[in-house]
């Protein structure tokens, strides 16, 4: 009888370790690693080729930088232009330890905040390096012409973000992600013009090619012609983003998917911490079953808005008809010290509890009020408009309601996934030659990502980390040339072609989206804001049944040799089923609450998340198996930051 | 509400294409326009028809991937992206015409999907500042007056959707090109390449088969990000300056 | 287009100034017409300046027309027509905000070109001479504008000129990189364009109307 109930679903293998990070003083580690890596003679670089999949912040910056260095780069994205990757939608800002505000910020403080914010489930070495290179990112972006907000003196403006005590967030109004991505995109286009990068838009990666234990190429589908193409290189970089769309409804773009990383996982790459998902409390609620995605509103709204629900369950009066003493400002009541400003996960979960108790408002009872009436009375409409005008306009545009006159309705939504492919200090996965950058890897955020840190990590990986570490690998190349007729290439191609044929031949009775929505609902109900042993076991069996039904009953129209958006989605959803199951298994194994993972069984008497550092201070890296996955633990050690539990009461 | 949509259907680039009429019932006014198309596509799929191909991705108005001409207006009756247009902007019983962007430089790929790679090639012709990774001085080395930074930002909010081209009676891509010229030209970092940038980008713009600008202003009215028409004057000013310096 | 157009606008202003001399009576007008021919003598030969102006103007007209035709052909191709139409819908055919002036640049231009041919045959060479030929400039003017159809043709053409200038003058300055207002309706150059269009249209229409309705100088 296994000691852990999750072990009926998986095996446990040997521990793994990151062998690349040097030991010694943490502030010297990155320098030492850079010094110990092999260099590639500039004249030899053009003989070395790299495939970069994805053109978000990490992918575009990596491809541009590698192109500048002189490597032959092939870049791929599923959109019609590399400028459209979903990094573009990030609103808030990007952190950097510049200490321009003279408010006591430092690399060490950014490091400390990030480790603590990640609930002690990230590697110290990686996080310290992230904080170190954060300062270079801002310099780089300014030189590229990113129009960050400035003060009247012409210097860069900063704001405080995500509850930290220092102002270290650089921003470009509410469109920081857009401006940073355009900067990286322009650098990439410059390299395309220079001939160092070959760009392939509307191409989707469907398989990884492994030869002699090394990642040597990918199989892609040209989404316009349907042609299945083989691309080989000396190394492969995946910068393909997160997998939040496993929930169907999320703040991710419609096309975001797990296929690239999942295919790599099936070929042997470890998938780490899949259960860590960040759920953002201030999104616009679902309005009907036709809903296709959720839209985030900046968390800054909680600075002045007050969150409440009616005290009585099922109260369907208009908010203005509910008198003050029949309202429950539940965050202010439960968390008097922090009130409406409690961290994302606490605010999200509290909203869920209110709605579960039947007090939710709006369509389906899935929403709580975010009320600015007091703020308008206190500050005047003019000032509220100056601070939040663009957010109010966005809300009005989507809902058709005027937030100056009636409270906004908000509900949590899946926003970011901390998990991803396991990588070492060099951002190399356990597969040689396969590197993973940005949200697609698992490394820097631990169990929870701080606000304005996603942009920082994507650009750190792409501009300043990967170009050094990948050189160490490429220095041993060029590797033996791969022919399209190589048996492994043929096998990978054939697998892709057979899978496509299978989708097209099922000709069942249900649409791809209907399966995706049902999967998303299972994930949201049982592997969302709150997870329980019973629920997760139930979810695993529901996902397996649904997956079987999908492969028997899905209807994919058209043919492969055309632009076929249904076929594209079918492939993505098929991979989401497998990922969803692994997420549930991972969540089931982790019998503690930490960051973006809350197990109902592991909470304090006050309902706070309760970590179990003695048992779970490790990274869960999952190895794929046809029968069942194998858990490989990477123990986490903290030399610099003392492990503490947080409290917001 | 119940509506009728007439949609441009075209199997591929070689097909002639035609308008096809569909009815969509029980449309909620809270649906986005693209969600209405999703619902229609679910119907089409279940009845064994080919669903309508249309580009879309972020569905929050920032990626620039979506965009169709609705009743003759790029992105439809509201000044926003197609994904942020909601059905409450239409009447019950409305007949809605949906067509792809039309421009010589944007050939139709399928149905409502067009090829906008010409925009990327305009950027390749100079729409950047050459700042190789690692070469940057400290971010505070060069102060930028707030006004310049703000104006550069306004121009930089272009999402590259192509509505300006679809709306322009001349099929000109001048607003897109001008937005980038203005964004980079207002910043001190953009000065060294200012003249070669405008020459290169305008040449590429013309080479791609975009039309000439006659300053009509439909582009800026259709632009979901409100890129102002004065960016085009700025482009012309830079272009004349560069030509005067013999940079062509 | 911008430079050649502005040359023609300059000419129109001088031309209008001359026309308004008609209000000072036949002698003043004839004197002005004569003076144009002797201007600059003896440095320039007889009608020297006039011919210089004529050559420059003809160059501007040809350049303007050539540029217009080239632009029209290029833009038609760029707009991506399908079977003679760009968009199949019958809704919003005139765009969102575009002015009638910008809409009529092409056909307005053609109308004006045809009128100029008639105008030269009528009042310069006097090959067309409704109401009888005359040797004096004022005589040509007076004889012609006593006829309603001449007045009508002249009026239609001048209104076309007015619209053409409203968009054209504004547009020319934008092309020359001078227009700095984010909203075209508020711009200085748009106001200037309206003033120029109205002044030129009214200035040219005043003498003929005066002749027809009040028998000016009759």
mmCIF file of C-alpha atoms in Angstrom, chain A residues 156-345:
data_model
loop_
_atom_site.group_PDB
_atom_site.id
_atom_site.type_symbol
_atom_site.label_atom_id
_atom_site.label_comp_id
_atom_site.label_asym_id
_atom_site.label_seq_id
_atom_site.Cartn_x
_atom_site.Cartn_y
_atom_site.Cartn_z
ATOM 1 C CA UNK A 156 12.387 57.074 -16.039
ATOM 2 C CA UNK A 157 9.367 56.837 -13.790
ATOM 3 C CA UNK A 158 8.785 53.914 -11.429
ATOM 4 C CA UNK A 159 5.908 52.619 -9.426
ATOM 5 C CA UNK A 160 5.367 50.166 -6.679
ATOM 6 C CA UNK A 161 3.609 47.023 -7.807
ATOM 7 C CA UNK A 162 2.250 43.822 -6.324
ATOM 8 C CA UNK A 163 2.485 44.842 -2.690
ATOM 9 C CA UNK A 164 6.269 45.350 -2.474
ATOM 10 C CA UNK A 165 7.677 48.203 -0.406
ATOM 11 C CA UNK A 166 9.954 49.689 -3.074
ATOM 12 C CA UNK A 167 9.202 51.325 -6.418
ATOM 13 C CA UNK A 168 11.076 49.175 -8.891
ATOM 14 C CA UNK A 169 8.498 48.682 -11.621
ATOM 15 C CA UNK A 170 9.127 50.345 -14.984
ATOM 16 C CA UNK A 171 6.056 50.783 -17.137
ATOM 17 C CA UNK A 172 4.637 52.190 -20.339
ATOM 18 C CA UNK A 173 1.116 53.195 -19.326
ATOM 19 C CA UNK A 174 -0.960 50.022 -19.179
ATOM 20 C CA UNK A 175 0.802 48.526 -22.196
ATOM 21 C CA UNK A 176 4.241 47.590 -20.952
ATOM 22 C CA UNK A 177 4.167 44.118 -22.457
ATOM 23 C CA UNK A 178 3.231 45.526 -25.822
ATOM 24 C CA UNK A 179 6.059 48.022 -25.841
ATOM 25 C CA UNK A 180 8.672 45.520 -24.688
ATOM 26 C CA UNK A 181 7.527 42.971 -27.239
ATOM 27 C CA UNK A 182 7.579 45.525 -30.048
ATOM 28 C CA UNK A 183 11.155 46.335 -29.022
ATOM 29 C CA UNK A 184 12.165 42.674 -29.193
ATOM 30 C CA UNK A 185 10.174 42.224 -32.404
ATOM 31 C CA UNK A 186 11.987 45.104 -34.059
ATOM 32 C CA UNK A 187 15.344 43.656 -33.026
ATOM 33 C CA UNK A 188 14.192 40.350 -34.504
ATOM 34 C CA UNK A 189 13.030 41.967 -37.759
ATOM 35 C CA UNK A 190 16.417 43.671 -38.021
ATOM 36 C CA UNK A 191 18.076 40.266 -37.923
ATOM 37 C CA UNK A 192 15.607 38.845 -40.439
ATOM 38 C CA UNK A 193 16.581 41.671 -42.783
ATOM 39 C CA UNK A 194 20.250 40.947 -42.084
ATOM 40 C CA UNK A 195 19.696 37.326 -43.072
ATOM 41 C CA UNK A 196 20.772 35.788 -39.762
ATOM 42 C CA UNK A 197 17.242 34.775 -38.779
ATOM 43 C CA UNK A 198 14.846 32.905 -41.035
ATOM 44 C CA UNK A 199 11.304 33.638 -39.898
ATOM 45 C CA UNK A 200 8.493 31.115 -40.304
ATOM 46 C CA UNK A 201 5.106 32.592 -39.400
ATOM 47 C CA UNK A 202 1.871 30.568 -39.354
ATOM 48 C CA UNK A 203 3.903 27.462 -38.528
ATOM 49 C CA UNK A 204 3.040 25.258 -35.589
ATOM 50 C CA UNK A 205 5.503 22.878 -33.976
ATOM 51 C CA UNK A 206 4.001 19.405 -33.698
ATOM 52 C CA UNK A 207 6.943 17.206 -32.767
ATOM 53 C CA UNK A 208 10.491 17.266 -31.431
ATOM 54 C CA UNK A 209 13.188 15.288 -33.232
ATOM 55 C CA UNK A 210 15.562 13.452 -30.894
ATOM 56 C CA UNK A 211 18.648 11.793 -32.340
ATOM 57 C CA UNK A 212 21.252 9.988 -30.250
ATOM 58 C CA UNK A 213 19.888 11.582 -27.098
ATOM 59 C CA UNK A 214 20.103 15.105 -28.479
ATOM 60 C CA UNK A 215 17.355 17.480 -29.571
ATOM 61 C CA UNK A 216 18.113 18.020 -33.251
ATOM 62 C CA UNK A 217 15.030 19.478 -34.834
ATOM 63 C CA UNK A 218 11.286 19.856 -35.023
ATOM 64 C CA UNK A 219 8.401 18.847 -37.220
ATOM 65 C CA UNK A 220 6.106 21.754 -38.038
ATOM 66 C CA UNK A 221 2.899 22.198 -39.967
ATOM 67 C CA UNK A 222 2.594 25.102 -42.368
ATOM 68 C CA UNK A 223 -0.804 26.321 -41.239
ATOM 69 C CA UNK A 224 -1.683 27.779 -44.651
ATOM 70 C CA UNK A 225 -0.771 24.905 -46.954
ATOM 71 C CA UNK A 226 -0.917 22.064 -44.433
ATOM 72 C CA UNK A 227 2.506 20.892 -45.489
ATOM 73 C CA UNK A 228 4.406 18.946 -42.837
ATOM 74 C CA UNK A 229 7.966 20.264 -42.761
ATOM 75 C CA UNK A 230 11.160 19.037 -41.117
ATOM 76 C CA UNK A 231 13.624 21.529 -39.691
ATOM 77 C CA UNK A 232 16.911 20.427 -38.160
ATOM 78 C CA UNK A 233 19.553 22.343 -36.236
ATOM 79 C CA UNK A 234 22.283 21.974 -33.649
ATOM 80 C CA UNK A 235 20.020 23.049 -30.800
ATOM 81 C CA UNK A 236 16.335 23.706 -30.172
ATOM 82 C CA UNK A 237 14.908 26.462 -27.966
ATOM 83 C CA UNK A 238 11.301 26.304 -26.849
ATOM 84 C CA UNK A 239 9.857 29.664 -25.804
ATOM 85 C CA UNK A 240 6.261 28.706 -26.281
ATOM 86 C CA UNK A 241 4.593 30.224 -23.247
ATOM 87 C CA UNK A 242 2.280 28.819 -20.615
ATOM 88 C CA UNK A 243 -0.554 26.316 -20.590
ATOM 89 C CA UNK A 244 -3.345 28.296 -18.882
ATOM 90 C CA UNK A 245 -5.695 27.438 -21.731
ATOM 91 C CA UNK A 246 -6.088 23.934 -20.318
ATOM 92 C CA UNK A 247 -8.871 25.692 -18.357
ATOM 93 C CA UNK A 248 -10.442 26.813 -21.666
ATOM 94 C CA UNK A 249 -11.306 30.143 -20.075
ATOM 95 C CA UNK A 250 -8.218 32.090 -19.096
ATOM 96 C CA UNK A 251 -6.587 35.414 -19.784
ATOM 97 C CA UNK A 252 -4.324 33.708 -22.331
ATOM 98 C CA UNK A 253 -4.746 34.289 -26.038
ATOM 99 C CA UNK A 254 -6.986 31.848 -27.901
ATOM 100 C CA UNK A 255 -4.049 30.187 -29.608
ATOM 101 C CA UNK A 256 -1.849 29.660 -26.533
ATOM 102 C CA UNK A 257 -1.227 25.959 -26.142
ATOM 103 C CA UNK A 258 0.983 23.343 -24.557
ATOM 104 C CA UNK A 259 1.710 21.309 -27.673
ATOM 105 C CA UNK A 260 5.370 22.229 -28.152
ATOM 106 C CA UNK A 261 6.369 21.575 -24.544
ATOM 107 C CA UNK A 262 4.076 18.573 -24.239
ATOM 108 C CA UNK A 263 5.544 16.938 -27.335
ATOM 109 C CA UNK A 264 9.005 17.517 -25.847
ATOM 110 C CA UNK A 265 7.777 16.030 -22.578
ATOM 111 C CA UNK A 266 6.577 12.939 -24.400
ATOM 112 C CA UNK A 267 10.056 12.658 -25.911
ATOM 113 C CA UNK A 268 11.630 12.616 -22.466
ATOM 114 C CA UNK A 269 11.805 16.199 -21.177
ATOM 115 C CA UNK A 270 10.720 16.481 -17.541
ATOM 116 C CA UNK A 271 7.652 18.618 -16.870
ATOM 117 C CA UNK A 272 8.051 20.431 -13.557
ATOM 118 C CA UNK A 273 5.433 21.629 -11.088
ATOM 119 C CA UNK A 274 2.472 21.562 -13.508
ATOM 120 C CA UNK A 275 -0.015 22.205 -10.719
ATOM 121 C CA UNK A 276 1.254 25.718 -9.932
ATOM 122 C CA UNK A 277 -1.250 28.019 -11.596
ATOM 123 C CA UNK A 278 -1.755 31.655 -10.826
ATOM 124 C CA UNK A 279 -5.296 32.824 -10.587
ATOM 125 C CA UNK A 280 -5.868 36.527 -10.842
ATOM 126 C CA UNK A 281 -8.657 37.999 -8.711
ATOM 127 C CA UNK A 282 -9.730 41.008 -10.771
ATOM 128 C CA UNK A 283 -11.029 39.728 -14.081
ATOM 129 C CA UNK A 284 -14.274 40.537 -15.814
ATOM 130 C CA UNK A 285 -16.709 37.682 -15.042
ATOM 131 C CA UNK A 286 -18.161 35.230 -17.517
ATOM 132 C CA UNK A 287 -21.340 36.520 -19.117
ATOM 133 C CA UNK A 288 -22.599 33.349 -20.805
ATOM 134 C CA UNK A 289 -21.712 29.884 -22.069
ATOM 135 C CA UNK A 290 -20.518 31.353 -25.370
ATOM 136 C CA UNK A 291 -17.657 33.062 -23.501
ATOM 137 C CA UNK A 292 -14.353 32.468 -25.253
ATOM 138 C CA UNK A 293 -11.846 34.155 -22.980
ATOM 139 C CA UNK A 294 -11.483 36.267 -19.900
ATOM 140 C CA UNK A 295 -10.080 39.751 -19.621
ATOM 141 C CA UNK A 296 -7.908 40.896 -16.812
ATOM 142 C CA UNK A 297 -8.136 44.291 -15.197
ATOM 143 C CA UNK A 298 -5.150 45.682 -13.370
ATOM 144 C CA UNK A 299 -4.905 44.756 -9.748
ATOM 145 C CA UNK A 300 -4.376 48.399 -8.930
ATOM 146 C CA UNK A 301 -8.179 48.670 -8.864
ATOM 147 C CA UNK A 302 -8.089 47.090 -5.424
ATOM 148 C CA UNK A 303 -6.228 50.145 -4.077
ATOM 149 C CA UNK A 304 -9.435 52.183 -4.061
ATOM 150 C CA UNK A 305 -12.264 49.788 -4.828
ATOM 151 C CA UNK A 306 -14.071 47.913 -2.061
ATOM 152 C CA UNK A 307 -15.068 44.299 -2.584
ATOM 153 C CA UNK A 308 -18.402 43.076 -1.285
ATOM 154 C CA UNK A 309 -21.282 40.638 -1.724
ATOM 155 C CA UNK A 310 -24.824 40.703 -0.334
ATOM 156 C CA UNK A 311 -25.047 39.197 3.145
ATOM 157 C CA UNK A 312 -28.037 37.122 2.129
ATOM 158 C CA UNK A 313 -27.511 34.249 -0.284
ATOM 159 C CA UNK A 314 -29.481 34.518 -3.509
ATOM 160 C CA UNK A 315 -30.130 38.234 -3.067
ATOM 161 C CA UNK A 316 -30.914 39.357 -6.595
ATOM 162 C CA UNK A 317 -31.642 43.016 -5.910
ATOM 163 C CA UNK A 318 -29.737 45.618 -7.865
ATOM 164 C CA UNK A 319 -26.582 46.631 -5.962
ATOM 165 C CA UNK A 320 -27.908 50.134 -5.365
ATOM 166 C CA UNK A 321 -30.987 48.663 -3.651
ATOM 167 C CA UNK A 322 -28.924 46.743 -1.127
ATOM 168 C CA UNK A 323 -28.464 48.890 1.978
ATOM 169 C CA UNK A 324 -25.065 49.264 3.580
ATOM 170 C CA UNK A 325 -25.838 46.973 6.535
ATOM 171 C CA UNK A 326 -26.871 44.149 4.222
ATOM 172 C CA UNK A 327 -23.521 44.140 2.449
ATOM 173 C CA UNK A 328 -20.559 42.012 3.456
ATOM 174 C CA UNK A 329 -17.195 43.631 2.770
ATOM 175 C CA UNK A 330 -15.688 40.221 3.404
ATOM 176 C CA UNK A 331 -11.997 40.952 2.757
ATOM 177 C CA UNK A 332 -12.058 43.923 5.128
ATOM 178 C CA UNK A 333 -13.889 41.789 7.665
ATOM 179 C CA UNK A 334 -11.620 38.720 7.514
ATOM 180 C CA UNK A 335 -8.294 40.473 6.902
ATOM 181 C CA UNK A 336 -8.566 43.786 8.747
ATOM 182 C CA UNK A 337 -4.854 44.632 8.331
ATOM 183 C CA UNK A 338 -4.632 44.252 4.553
ATOM 184 C CA UNK A 339 -8.302 44.450 3.655
ATOM 185 C CA UNK A 340 -8.895 44.566 -0.082
ATOM 186 C CA UNK A 341 -5.140 44.439 -0.746
ATOM 187 C CA UNK A 342 -4.512 40.841 0.330
ATOM 188 C CA UNK A 343 -2.381 38.831 -2.157
ATOM 189 C CA UNK A 344 -3.852 37.494 -5.360
ATOM 190 C CA UNK A 345 -4.433 33.931 -4.230
#
